[in-house]
Amino acid sequence: MSAFKKAAVVGGPPRQSILAPLRETQIISSKPVLPAEILSTILDYLPVLELLRFARVSKRMREMVYDDTRWVQRLQLMGCWNENEARRRAEAARRKRSETLQSLQREEAKREGIGVNSSAQKQRDTESPEKSNITLFDAAAEERSQKASKTNLARSTLVELSDGFDAIDLAHQGNNSTDDLRDSNSRLTVFSNVRSARGLARQEYGKIYGALGPLYLDAVQCLNHTYAMVFRTYRNPDQQAQMLSNLIRFSQSDIPQGWAQRKKKLEALVEVFDRAVMQEFEQALDSGDVHDKLPKYAQVLVSLNGGHTAVELFILRSALISSRYRLGNPLESLNQSGPGTFSPEQSYNFFSNLSAAFNAQVEVMDQVFPAQINAVVPFLERVGKLVISEYITTLYDEAHRTNVECYLKAVSSTCDQCLECAKTLRPSSNSGDEFYEAVDQTVTGIFESHVDLYLKEELDYFKKRSSAEVSDWEKRLSEQDASMESMYMSNVNRQADKRDFLTSFKKVVMMPVNVLPAFPMSSPFGGKPATAKALVNGEAVATSEPAISQGSTRPSSPGIVNGTMLSANRPATPLVEPPTTELAAKAAIMNSRLEGIRSLFSIEVALNLVHMAKSSIERAVVLMKLGGHFAEEVRLQCELIFISLLQTLGTRHIKTGFDQAVDHLSNYNPQKNNETKRSGVTPLVTFLELVNVGDLIQQMLDVFYGQEMVATRLTDRDDFLNPAAKEKKRFEQMLDERVAAGLNKGIEVLMTEVEYVCSTVQKAEDFNPDASGNSKSDVIDIGPSETAKQVVDIVSSHTKMLVGSTDKNMLDVFNQEVGMRLFAALCKHLKRQRISVTGSIKLISDMNHYFTYIQTLKNRDLLQFFTALRELSQIYLVGPGDAKELATIIADGDRFHGIFRAEEVYQFAERRADWYQIKNKVERAMYGIGCAVM
C-alpha cells in the first residue's frame, strides 16, 4: 500500500458540499394552467390547419390533437364513419396480431433448438444451473435485437413526422400537386374510398381534407360565383354537380368558429347553380325533349341534391296533375237516374282515365330519370292527394248533403273502383315492391278521413230504415183494422140497435169463429233451409207442395176487398156484402181479428230487413280490403248491423206479434158456443201457422248469419263471447220462449174446446139409455159416440199439423202434453156421467176409440195411461149380481198399471147407475163392513 499522502490545495476556491446544488434547486411544477377539458373544447373551435400547428407545441398537445375520437366525430358528421365496419376491422386486426405473435413464438422456439426434448432440457437446466450455457455473446440474438431497435426507431420517427396531412401545403392552398387525391376525378369519388378503421380516422379525414379543403375554402371566400375554383376546374355540369354535392357534405364537418357564415356562402353558390340547371330542365320539359335534355339535366340534379327538385317540378308540370279536371266531374255521378241516386258508371270512367294517364306518365319517367331515382312513388302520392282525394271528397260531400243512401253507395262503389284501379297501375322499372306498398298506403290515406263517418252513417241508416219498415207494417195493420171495422159497420142502423148493444156484444163473444185455411208454407220446426236460403239470396222459391186450400194463398201485394185495402199477409175473408146489423158486424170484426193472428208479423218485413242488412254489410265489407285497423273497424260495424237486425226483427216485430197472438188465444172461450159441429180451434190453427212463419224467419237469419257473417269471417261462430253470437242465441231463446208460451196456451184452448164438446155434445142416453124413459131398443149401437168422434177429430187435426214438419223431439213433447191433458179431461168428463151396464158398451167403444188414436202417436208412456183408462171402463160392464167380483177389480192395483189407485177407481165406480144398489156389497167385499166376529 502506498504511503504517499495527498497534498493540500492552496489558493483555490473554498470547497463546497456535494448537496449544495440540490439545496439551490427550485422545484418547478409542470402542471398546465388550464384543465384538459377546457383545452379540448378550445381545440374544437380551431380550423384544421391551426390544429396541426397546435400539435407541434408539445407532446401533450399533439396527443390531444391526434386523439382518434376528435376525427371520428368529423367523419360521423359527414356520414363517412361506419361503427360496425370499424368494429369488424378492429377485431380482424386483433386476430391477425394474435396469429402473428403465435407464429413468431413458434419460429423463435425452433430457432433456439427447442423441439421434442425441450421440457427435458429445461428440467436439466433447472437442476444444474452451473452446467447451463455460459456463452457471453450470441450473434443471432444480437442481430435480432438490433433489427427490432431500428424498426422501433423508424416507427417513432414516422409518427413524429407524419400527421396525416403531409400532402397539404400549409403556406398556400392554391399550389398544384401530383397527388392522386388532388386529381380531378379522384376528388369526385373521395368519399367512396374512406375506410372506417380505429386509429386511422385522422389519416382518413386528411385524405378528404386534402381533396376538398382547397375547393371548399375557395368557394366560401370567392366574391364572384362565376370564378369559383369548382367551375374553373370542372366544365361538365354533371361533374360540377357532383363536386358541389361533395362540398355540401364536407361542410358538415366544418365546426370551427364562423361555420354558419361559410355554410351560408356555400349554399348561395349551390343555389345559383341549382337555379341555372332547373331553368334548363324546365325549358326541356316545355319542349318535351324526353330523349336528350331532360335525362341530361335530370342526372345533373340527381347528382346535386338527389333529384328531389326535378321530381317535384316534373310532377307539378305533368299532364295528369295539371289537367286533372278533364278526367271526370264528380257531380256527374249524382242524380243521373233520378233525385238522390248514384251512378257508378261516371266514377268508373274517371278511374279508367286516371289509370291510363298514370301509366303513360310512368313510361316518361323511366326515360327521364336515372335508375337510382324512384320518382313514381312521390308521383303516386301526389296523384292520390291532388286528384283522387279531391274527386271523392267533392263527390261524398255533395252525396251526403243530397241523400244518405246515395252517399253510402258512393263510398262503397268508389272504394271498390279505386282498389281495382290500383291493381292496374304500372310500376317503374326500378320501383320494385316499394311501389305496391306505396299504392296500399296511398289508397288507405285517401279513404282514412271518410271511413269513420261512413261506418257511422251505415249503421244509423240501417237502424232508421229497419225501424221505419216495422213502423209502416204496424201502421198498415192498424189502418186495415180501422178500415175493416168501418166497412163492416157501414150498413148498420145504430139507432135501432143502440139499446141492445151490451146484449149483442155478449152474443158476439160467444159466437164461433170460422176455421181458416192453413198457411201454405213449410213448418218451421223442421223447416227447409233451401227455402230460407233462396229468400235470403233473393231467388225465386219453387213450391212443390200444393196449397191446402184455395183461400190459403198469400198475395204478394195488398189487395182490395169491397173497397178496402188489405195487407199483403192477411188473407181476406170474402164478403158478399157488409152486414146490416151491429151483431153481425161485430161478429165479422172479431172473426177478422182472429184470422189476423197469422199476420201479426210478416215474412215480407223480415225479408226486407234481411236484404237491407245484407246490402249494408256488403257495402261495408268493401272497405275491409283497405287492411290495417280499418278491417277490424269494419268487422265490428258489421256485427253491430247484424245485432241491430236481430233486435229490430225480434223485439219490435216477432216478440210483439207472438205476445198479441198469445193474448188472442187467452181471450178465446168457446164454452158457451152454441155450434156443435166443430173441426178445430181456429186460434190454435192460426197460431201454429204463425209459428211456421216465425221459424222460417229464424231459418232465414241462420242462412244470413252463415253466408254473410261466418263465411266472410266477419264473426266467429265458436266464440261464445262474440256479441253477434250472443245476440243470435238471445234471439233464438226469445223465439223458443214465445213459441212455448203460445203452444202451452194453445193446448189449454184445445182442451177447453174438448171439454166444451164433451159437455155439450155428450148426451145422457149415450151411457145410460134408461135415463130417457123410452123403452129399450133391441138394437144396440156398439160404435163410438158422436162426442168421442168429434174430440178425436179436433185433437188429431191439430197434432197432425206438426207431423212431417218438425223434429221428433218437439213432436213427442207436443203429443205427450196433448195426450196427458186429454187424459185428464176424459177422466174429469167420466166423473160427470151416469153409466149403466147397457151404456157401458158405448163407453168401452169410446175408450177404444181414444186408445186407437193414441196408438197413432207412437208414444209408449202415453199409451199406458189410455190402456188403464180402457181397463177402467170394464168396471161398468159388471152386473149388479157380481158385486164381489167388482170389488176385486177395484182393489186390483196391478190391473191399471199403477195409473189409478184403488181410491180413484172407487170414485169412478160411484158413477154407476146402480151404485146405490150395490154399494153395500162392494164395500163389504172391499173393507169387510157389516161383518161380526163371534
PDB file of C-alpha atoms in Angstrom, residues 682-920:
ATOM      1  CA  THR A 682    -159.237 -21.574 -35.076  1.00  0.00           C
ATOM      2  CA  PRO A 683    -156.898 -19.523 -32.835  1.00  0.00           C
ATOM      3  CA  LEU A 684    -154.631 -22.535 -32.287  1.00  0.00           C
ATOM      4  CA  VAL A 685    -154.571 -23.327 -36.009  1.00  0.00           C
ATOM      5  CA  THR A 686    -153.649 -19.800 -36.881  1.00  0.00           C
ATOM      6  CA  PHE A 687    -151.071 -19.680 -34.100  1.00  0.00           C
ATOM      7  CA  LEU A 688    -149.362 -22.764 -35.491  1.00  0.00           C
ATOM      8  CA  GLU A 689    -149.259 -21.029 -38.841  1.00  0.00           C
ATOM      9  CA  LEU A 690    -147.709 -18.046 -37.103  1.00  0.00           C
ATOM     10  CA  VAL A 691    -145.103 -20.382 -35.606  1.00  0.00           C
ATOM     11  CA  ASN A 692    -144.358 -21.624 -39.102  1.00  0.00           C
ATOM     12  CA  VAL A 693    -143.692 -18.074 -40.248  1.00  0.00           C
ATOM     13  CA  GLY A 694    -141.544 -17.333 -37.193  1.00  0.00           C
ATOM     14  CA  ASP A 695    -139.410 -20.410 -37.672  1.00  0.00           C
ATOM     15  CA  LEU A 696    -138.950 -19.684 -41.367  1.00  0.00           C
ATOM     16  CA  ILE A 697    -137.700 -16.234 -40.347  1.00  0.00           C
ATOM     17  CA  GLN A 698    -135.271 -17.913 -37.961  1.00  0.00           C
ATOM     18  CA  GLN A 699    -134.015 -20.122 -40.786  1.00  0.00           C
ATOM     19  CA  MET A 700    -133.533 -17.040 -42.935  1.00  0.00           C
ATOM     20  CA  LEU A 701    -131.431 -15.494 -40.187  1.00  0.00           C
ATOM     21  CA  ASP A 702    -129.401 -18.691 -39.817  1.00  0.00           C
ATOM     22  CA  VAL A 703    -128.662 -18.702 -43.542  1.00  0.00           C
ATOM     23  CA  PHE A 704    -127.820 -14.988 -43.434  1.00  0.00           C
ATOM     24  CA  TYR A 705    -125.545 -15.486 -40.434  1.00  0.00           C
ATOM     25  CA  GLY A 706    -123.730 -18.361 -42.102  1.00  0.00           C
ATOM     26  CA  GLN A 707    -123.308 -16.740 -45.517  1.00  0.00           C
ATOM     27  CA  GLU A 708    -122.726 -13.089 -44.682  1.00  0.00           C
ATOM     28  CA  MET A 709    -121.082 -13.255 -41.261  1.00  0.00           C
ATOM     29  CA  VAL A 710    -119.331 -16.596 -40.766  1.00  0.00           C
ATOM     30  CA  ALA A 711    -118.298 -17.414 -44.345  1.00  0.00           C
ATOM     31  CA  THR A 712    -116.778 -13.947 -44.811  1.00  0.00           C
ATOM     32  CA  ARG A 713    -115.005 -14.197 -41.416  1.00  0.00           C
ATOM     33  CA  LEU A 714    -116.800 -11.203 -40.034  1.00  0.00           C
ATOM     34  CA  THR A 715    -117.555 -13.156 -36.884  1.00  0.00           C
ATOM     35  CA  ASP A 716    -116.560 -16.398 -35.202  1.00  0.00           C
ATOM     36  CA  ARG A 717    -119.348 -18.890 -34.700  1.00  0.00           C
ATOM     37  CA  ASP A 718    -117.399 -20.745 -31.988  1.00  0.00           C
ATOM     38  CA  ASP A 719    -116.611 -17.631 -29.951  1.00  0.00           C
ATOM     39  CA  PHE A 720    -119.278 -17.675 -27.260  1.00  0.00           C
ATOM     40  CA  LEU A 721    -118.219 -14.195 -26.108  1.00  0.00           C
ATOM     41  CA  ASN A 722    -118.747 -12.680 -29.548  1.00  0.00           C
ATOM     42  CA  PRO A 723    -121.521 -10.020 -29.392  1.00  0.00           C
ATOM     43  CA  ALA A 724    -123.160 -11.211 -32.627  1.00  0.00           C
ATOM     44  CA  ALA A 725    -123.220 -14.855 -31.498  1.00  0.00           C
ATOM     45  CA  LYS A 726    -124.623 -13.870 -28.097  1.00  0.00           C
ATOM     46  CA  GLU A 727    -127.354 -11.744 -29.673  1.00  0.00           C
ATOM     47  CA  LYS A 728    -128.275 -14.572 -32.052  1.00  0.00           C
ATOM     48  CA  LYS A 729    -128.624 -17.010 -29.157  1.00  0.00           C
ATOM     49  CA  ARG A 730    -130.725 -14.451 -27.309  1.00  0.00           C
ATOM     50  CA  PHE A 731    -132.993 -14.114 -30.347  1.00  0.00           C
ATOM     51  CA  GLU A 732    -133.410 -17.890 -30.631  1.00  0.00           C
ATOM     52  CA  GLN A 733    -134.124 -18.140 -26.912  1.00  0.00           C
ATOM     53  CA  MET A 734    -136.769 -15.423 -27.197  1.00  0.00           C
ATOM     54  CA  LEU A 735    -138.402 -17.202 -30.134  1.00  0.00           C
ATOM     55  CA  ASP A 736    -138.418 -20.538 -28.305  1.00  0.00           C
ATOM     56  CA  GLU A 737    -139.938 -18.960 -25.209  1.00  0.00           C
ATOM     57  CA  ARG A 738    -142.696 -17.257 -27.207  1.00  0.00           C
ATOM     58  CA  VAL A 739    -143.468 -20.419 -29.158  1.00  0.00           C
ATOM     59  CA  ALA A 740    -143.545 -22.479 -25.962  1.00  0.00           C
ATOM     60  CA  ALA A 741    -145.847 -19.972 -24.277  1.00  0.00           C
ATOM     61  CA  GLY A 742    -148.125 -19.912 -27.322  1.00  0.00           C
ATOM     62  CA  LEU A 743    -148.245 -23.694 -27.633  1.00  0.00           C
ATOM     63  CA  ASN A 744    -148.989 -24.021 -23.947  1.00  0.00           C
ATOM     64  CA  LYS A 745    -151.812 -21.532 -24.255  1.00  0.00           C
ATOM     65  CA  GLY A 746    -152.945 -23.240 -27.452  1.00  0.00           C
ATOM     66  CA  ILE A 747    -153.086 -26.632 -25.757  1.00  0.00           C
ATOM     67  CA  GLU A 748    -155.139 -25.069 -22.968  1.00  0.00           C
ATOM     68  CA  VAL A 749    -157.540 -23.660 -25.550  1.00  0.00           C
ATOM     69  CA  LEU A 750    -157.656 -27.057 -27.292  1.00  0.00           C
ATOM     70  CA  MET A 751    -158.509 -28.818 -24.066  1.00  0.00           C
ATOM     71  CA  THR A 752    -161.102 -26.169 -23.317  1.00  0.00           C
ATOM     72  CA  GLU A 753    -162.603 -26.961 -26.701  1.00  0.00           C
ATOM     73  CA  VAL A 754    -162.562 -30.691 -25.862  1.00  0.00           C
ATOM     74  CA  GLU A 755    -164.285 -30.065 -22.551  1.00  0.00           C
ATOM     75  CA  TYR A 756    -166.805 -27.877 -24.289  1.00  0.00           C
ATOM     76  CA  VAL A 757    -167.609 -30.586 -26.834  1.00  0.00           C
ATOM     77  CA  CYS A 758    -167.862 -33.223 -24.114  1.00  0.00           C
ATOM     78  CA  SER A 759    -170.220 -31.085 -22.065  1.00  0.00           C
ATOM     79  CA  THR A 760    -172.453 -30.018 -24.943  1.00  0.00           C
ATOM     80  CA  VAL A 761    -172.443 -32.894 -27.403  1.00  0.00           C
ATOM     81  CA  GLN A 762    -172.426 -35.842 -24.992  1.00  0.00           C
ATOM     82  CA  LYS A 763    -176.000 -36.969 -24.255  1.00  0.00           C
ATOM     83  CA  ALA A 764    -177.132 -38.622 -21.065  1.00  0.00           C
ATOM     84  CA  GLU A 765    -178.653 -41.508 -23.087  1.00  0.00           C
ATOM     85  CA  ASP A 766    -175.256 -42.406 -24.571  1.00  0.00           C
ATOM     86  CA  PHE A 767    -174.017 -44.104 -21.423  1.00  0.00           C
ATOM     87  CA  ASN A 768    -177.368 -44.597 -19.682  1.00  0.00           C
ATOM     88  CA  PRO A 769    -180.081 -45.471 -22.214  1.00  0.00           C
ATOM     89  CA  ASP A 770    -182.647 -45.944 -19.451  1.00  0.00           C
ATOM     90  CA  ALA A 771    -182.367 -42.287 -18.395  1.00  0.00           C
ATOM     91  CA  SER A 772    -184.571 -41.150 -21.306  1.00  0.00           C
ATOM     92  CA  GLY A 773    -187.584 -43.125 -20.092  1.00  0.00           C
ATOM     93  CA  ASN A 774    -188.070 -44.723 -23.505  1.00  0.00           C
ATOM     94  CA  SER A 775    -188.464 -48.416 -23.919  1.00  0.00           C
ATOM     95  CA  LYS A 776    -185.327 -50.332 -24.507  1.00  0.00           C
ATOM     96  CA  SER A 777    -184.329 -50.804 -28.071  1.00  0.00           C
ATOM     97  CA  ASP A 778    -183.453 -54.211 -29.306  1.00  0.00           C
ATOM     98  CA  VAL A 779    -180.642 -52.784 -31.434  1.00  0.00           C
ATOM     99  CA  ILE A 780    -177.580 -51.518 -29.549  1.00  0.00           C
ATOM    100  CA  ASP A 781    -175.051 -49.260 -31.300  1.00  0.00           C
ATOM    101  CA  ILE A 782    -171.656 -50.585 -30.266  1.00  0.00           C
ATOM    102  CA  GLY A 783    -169.695 -47.897 -32.134  1.00  0.00           C
ATOM    103  CA  PRO A 784    -168.159 -44.807 -30.548  1.00  0.00           C
ATOM    104  CA  SER A 785    -170.372 -41.898 -29.651  1.00  0.00           C
ATOM    105  CA  GLU A 786    -170.558 -38.689 -31.617  1.00  0.00           C
ATOM    106  CA  THR A 787    -168.715 -36.918 -28.794  1.00  0.00           C
ATOM    107  CA  ALA A 788    -165.726 -39.247 -28.995  1.00  0.00           C
ATOM    108  CA  LYS A 789    -165.562 -38.852 -32.736  1.00  0.00           C
ATOM    109  CA  GLN A 790    -165.549 -35.064 -32.540  1.00  0.00           C
ATOM    110  CA  VAL A 791    -162.975 -34.991 -29.748  1.00  0.00           C
ATOM    111  CA  VAL A 792    -160.610 -37.254 -31.669  1.00  0.00           C
ATOM    112  CA  ASP A 793    -161.147 -35.227 -34.846  1.00  0.00           C
ATOM    113  CA  ILE A 794    -160.387 -31.963 -33.041  1.00  0.00           C
ATOM    114  CA  VAL A 795    -157.257 -33.241 -31.319  1.00  0.00           C
ATOM    115  CA  SER A 796    -155.918 -35.194 -34.283  1.00  0.00           C
ATOM    116  CA  SER A 797    -156.425 -32.266 -36.666  1.00  0.00           C
ATOM    117  CA  HIS A 798    -154.058 -30.181 -34.540  1.00  0.00           C
ATOM    118  CA  THR A 799    -151.453 -32.845 -33.814  1.00  0.00           C
ATOM    119  CA  LYS A 800    -151.254 -33.857 -37.482  1.00  0.00           C
ATOM    120  CA  MET A 801    -150.308 -30.283 -38.388  1.00  0.00           C
ATOM    121  CA  LEU A 802    -146.896 -30.897 -36.854  1.00  0.00           C
ATOM    122  CA  VAL A 803    -146.263 -34.337 -38.347  1.00  0.00           C
ATOM    123  CA  GLY A 804    -143.566 -34.198 -41.008  1.00  0.00           C
ATOM    124  CA  SER A 805    -142.756 -30.574 -40.346  1.00  0.00           C
ATOM    125  CA  THR A 806    -140.900 -30.769 -37.048  1.00  0.00           C
ATOM    126  CA  ASP A 807    -138.252 -32.902 -35.460  1.00  0.00           C
ATOM    127  CA  LYS A 808    -139.184 -35.956 -33.431  1.00  0.00           C
ATOM    128  CA  ASN A 809    -138.268 -34.483 -30.049  1.00  0.00           C
ATOM    129  CA  MET A 810    -140.529 -31.473 -30.484  1.00  0.00           C
ATOM    130  CA  LEU A 811    -143.337 -33.681 -31.812  1.00  0.00           C
ATOM    131  CA  ASP A 812    -143.058 -36.109 -28.894  1.00  0.00           C
ATOM    132  CA  VAL A 813    -143.161 -33.286 -26.362  1.00  0.00           C
ATOM    133  CA  PHE A 814    -146.227 -31.732 -28.001  1.00  0.00           C
ATOM    134  CA  ASN A 815    -148.065 -35.067 -28.329  1.00  0.00           C
ATOM    135  CA  GLN A 816    -147.159 -36.014 -24.765  1.00  0.00           C
ATOM    136  CA  GLU A 817    -148.615 -32.773 -23.419  1.00  0.00           C
ATOM    137  CA  VAL A 818    -151.749 -33.003 -25.560  1.00  0.00           C
ATOM    138  CA  GLY A 819    -152.279 -36.676 -24.612  1.00  0.00           C
ATOM    139  CA  MET A 820    -151.860 -36.084 -20.876  1.00  0.00           C
ATOM    140  CA  ARG A 821    -154.253 -33.175 -20.894  1.00  0.00           C
ATOM    141  CA  LEU A 822    -156.736 -35.185 -22.974  1.00  0.00           C
ATOM    142  CA  PHE A 823    -156.462 -37.995 -20.420  1.00  0.00           C
ATOM    143  CA  ALA A 824    -157.213 -35.571 -17.591  1.00  0.00           C
ATOM    144  CA  ALA A 825    -160.139 -34.056 -19.498  1.00  0.00           C
ATOM    145  CA  LEU A 826    -161.640 -37.538 -20.175  1.00  0.00           C
ATOM    146  CA  CYS A 827    -161.277 -38.538 -16.518  1.00  0.00           C
ATOM    147  CA  LYS A 828    -162.985 -35.340 -15.487  1.00  0.00           C
ATOM    148  CA  HIS A 829    -165.721 -35.889 -18.061  1.00  0.00           C
ATOM    149  CA  LEU A 830    -166.223 -39.531 -16.958  1.00  0.00           C
ATOM    150  CA  LYS A 831    -166.799 -38.478 -13.363  1.00  0.00           C
ATOM    151  CA  ARG A 832    -169.716 -36.312 -14.513  1.00  0.00           C
ATOM    152  CA  GLN A 833    -171.594 -39.175 -16.244  1.00  0.00           C
ATOM    153  CA  ARG A 834    -174.055 -41.843 -15.060  1.00  0.00           C
ATOM    154  CA  ILE A 835    -173.192 -45.146 -16.684  1.00  0.00           C
ATOM    155  CA  SER A 836    -175.395 -48.187 -16.780  1.00  0.00           C
ATOM    156  CA  VAL A 837    -174.470 -51.733 -17.639  1.00  0.00           C
ATOM    157  CA  THR A 838    -176.098 -51.338 -21.035  1.00  0.00           C
ATOM    158  CA  GLY A 839    -174.429 -47.959 -21.657  1.00  0.00           C
ATOM    159  CA  SER A 840    -171.036 -49.304 -20.708  1.00  0.00           C
ATOM    160  CA  ILE A 841    -170.796 -50.831 -24.163  1.00  0.00           C
ATOM    161  CA  LYS A 842    -170.859 -47.315 -25.677  1.00  0.00           C
ATOM    162  CA  LEU A 843    -168.299 -46.151 -23.079  1.00  0.00           C
ATOM    163  CA  ILE A 844    -165.984 -49.056 -23.874  1.00  0.00           C
ATOM    164  CA  SER A 845    -166.308 -48.190 -27.578  1.00  0.00           C
ATOM    165  CA  ASP A 846    -165.365 -44.576 -26.821  1.00  0.00           C
ATOM    166  CA  MET A 847    -162.356 -45.628 -24.752  1.00  0.00           C
ATOM    167  CA  ASN A 848    -161.238 -47.965 -27.521  1.00  0.00           C
ATOM    168  CA  HIS A 849    -161.614 -45.092 -29.999  1.00  0.00           C
ATOM    169  CA  TYR A 850    -159.407 -42.862 -27.848  1.00  0.00           C
ATOM    170  CA  PHE A 851    -156.920 -45.696 -27.406  1.00  0.00           C
ATOM    171  CA  THR A 852    -156.724 -46.250 -31.158  1.00  0.00           C
ATOM    172  CA  TYR A 853    -155.968 -42.560 -31.715  1.00  0.00           C
ATOM    173  CA  ILE A 854    -153.263 -42.541 -29.052  1.00  0.00           C
ATOM    174  CA  GLN A 855    -151.647 -45.530 -30.726  1.00  0.00           C
ATOM    175  CA  THR A 856    -151.079 -43.391 -33.833  1.00  0.00           C
ATOM    176  CA  LEU A 857    -148.920 -41.021 -31.757  1.00  0.00           C
ATOM    177  CA  LYS A 858    -146.429 -43.851 -31.088  1.00  0.00           C
ATOM    178  CA  ASN A 859    -145.763 -42.846 -27.529  1.00  0.00           C
ATOM    179  CA  ARG A 860    -145.447 -45.814 -25.153  1.00  0.00           C
ATOM    180  CA  ASP A 861    -145.574 -43.828 -21.941  1.00  0.00           C
ATOM    181  CA  LEU A 862    -148.733 -42.074 -23.054  1.00  0.00           C
ATOM    182  CA  LEU A 863    -150.280 -45.323 -24.276  1.00  0.00           C
ATOM    183  CA  GLN A 864    -150.151 -46.810 -20.752  1.00  0.00           C
ATOM    184  CA  PHE A 865    -152.500 -44.126 -19.448  1.00  0.00           C
ATOM    185  CA  PHE A 866    -155.125 -44.843 -22.077  1.00  0.00           C
ATOM    186  CA  THR A 867    -154.663 -48.599 -21.574  1.00  0.00           C
ATOM    187  CA  ALA A 868    -155.518 -48.063 -17.908  1.00  0.00           C
ATOM    188  CA  LEU A 869    -158.455 -45.892 -18.933  1.00  0.00           C
ATOM    189  CA  ARG A 870    -159.715 -48.660 -21.221  1.00  0.00           C
ATOM    190  CA  GLU A 871    -159.398 -51.181 -18.384  1.00  0.00           C
ATOM    191  CA  LEU A 872    -161.233 -48.764 -16.128  1.00  0.00           C
ATOM    192  CA  SER A 873    -164.252 -48.778 -18.445  1.00  0.00           C
ATOM    193  CA  GLN A 874    -164.651 -52.516 -17.761  1.00  0.00           C
ATOM    194  CA  ILE A 875    -165.946 -51.879 -14.225  1.00  0.00           C
ATOM    195  CA  TYR A 876    -169.220 -50.606 -15.649  1.00  0.00           C
ATOM    196  CA  LEU A 877    -169.840 -53.855 -17.562  1.00  0.00           C
ATOM    197  CA  VAL A 878    -170.008 -55.965 -14.381  1.00  0.00           C
ATOM    198  CA  GLY A 879    -173.589 -56.806 -13.450  1.00  0.00           C
ATOM    199  CA  PRO A 880    -175.201 -55.913 -10.093  1.00  0.00           C
ATOM    200  CA  GLY A 881    -175.145 -59.504  -9.020  1.00  0.00           C
ATOM    201  CA  ASP A 882    -171.369 -59.721  -9.272  1.00  0.00           C
ATOM    202  CA  ALA A 883    -170.564 -57.083  -6.662  1.00  0.00           C
ATOM    203  CA  LYS A 884    -167.835 -59.248  -5.135  1.00  0.00           C
ATOM    204  CA  GLU A 885    -166.043 -59.558  -8.466  1.00  0.00           C
ATOM    205  CA  LEU A 886    -166.436 -55.762  -8.918  1.00  0.00           C
ATOM    206  CA  ALA A 887    -164.783 -55.179  -5.577  1.00  0.00           C
ATOM    207  CA  THR A 888    -161.930 -57.431  -6.603  1.00  0.00           C
ATOM    208  CA  ILE A 889    -161.453 -55.415  -9.789  1.00  0.00           C
ATOM    209  CA  ILE A 890    -161.491 -52.118  -7.883  1.00  0.00           C
ATOM    210  CA  ALA A 891    -158.917 -53.330  -5.373  1.00  0.00           C
ATOM    211  CA  ASP A 892    -156.599 -54.791  -8.050  1.00  0.00           C
ATOM    212  CA  GLY A 893    -153.922 -52.103  -8.489  1.00  0.00           C
ATOM    213  CA  ASP A 894    -151.840 -54.095 -10.981  1.00  0.00           C
ATOM    214  CA  ARG A 895    -154.761 -54.202 -13.360  1.00  0.00           C
ATOM    215  CA  PHE A 896    -154.368 -50.472 -14.023  1.00  0.00           C
ATOM    216  CA  HIS A 897    -150.530 -50.486 -14.164  1.00  0.00           C
ATOM    217  CA  GLY A 898    -150.287 -48.152 -11.189  1.00  0.00           C
ATOM    218  CA  ILE A 899    -152.077 -45.355 -13.039  1.00  0.00           C
ATOM    219  CA  PHE A 900    -155.170 -45.447 -10.829  1.00  0.00           C
ATOM    220  CA  ARG A 901    -155.178 -46.177  -7.129  1.00  0.00           C
ATOM    221  CA  ALA A 902    -157.999 -48.134  -5.506  1.00  0.00           C
ATOM    222  CA  GLU A 903    -159.473 -44.954  -4.067  1.00  0.00           C
ATOM    223  CA  GLU A 904    -159.595 -43.353  -7.546  1.00  0.00           C
ATOM    224  CA  VAL A 905    -161.163 -46.462  -9.106  1.00  0.00           C
ATOM    225  CA  TYR A 906    -163.715 -46.451  -6.312  1.00  0.00           C
ATOM    226  CA  GLN A 907    -164.623 -42.853  -7.259  1.00  0.00           C
ATOM    227  CA  PHE A 908    -165.165 -43.916 -10.867  1.00  0.00           C
ATOM    228  CA  ALA A 909    -167.297 -46.862  -9.665  1.00  0.00           C
ATOM    229  CA  GLU A 910    -169.545 -44.431  -7.865  1.00  0.00           C
ATOM    230  CA  ARG A 911    -170.687 -43.181 -11.327  1.00  0.00           C
ATOM    231  CA  ARG A 912    -172.537 -46.480 -11.987  1.00  0.00           C
ATOM    232  CA  ALA A 913    -176.235 -46.037 -12.428  1.00  0.00           C
ATOM    233  CA  ASP A 914    -176.902 -48.868  -9.934  1.00  0.00           C
ATOM    234  CA  TRP A 915    -174.250 -47.820  -7.447  1.00  0.00           C
ATOM    235  CA  TYR A 916    -176.599 -47.261  -4.565  1.00  0.00           C
ATOM    236  CA  GLN A 917    -177.947 -50.775  -5.022  1.00  0.00           C
ATOM    237  CA  ILE A 918    -174.564 -52.473  -4.900  1.00  0.00           C
ATOM    238  CA  LYS A 919    -172.672 -50.050  -2.713  1.00  0.00           C
ATOM    239  CA  ASN A 920    -173.026 -52.063   0.491  1.00  0.00           C
TER     240      ASN A 920
END
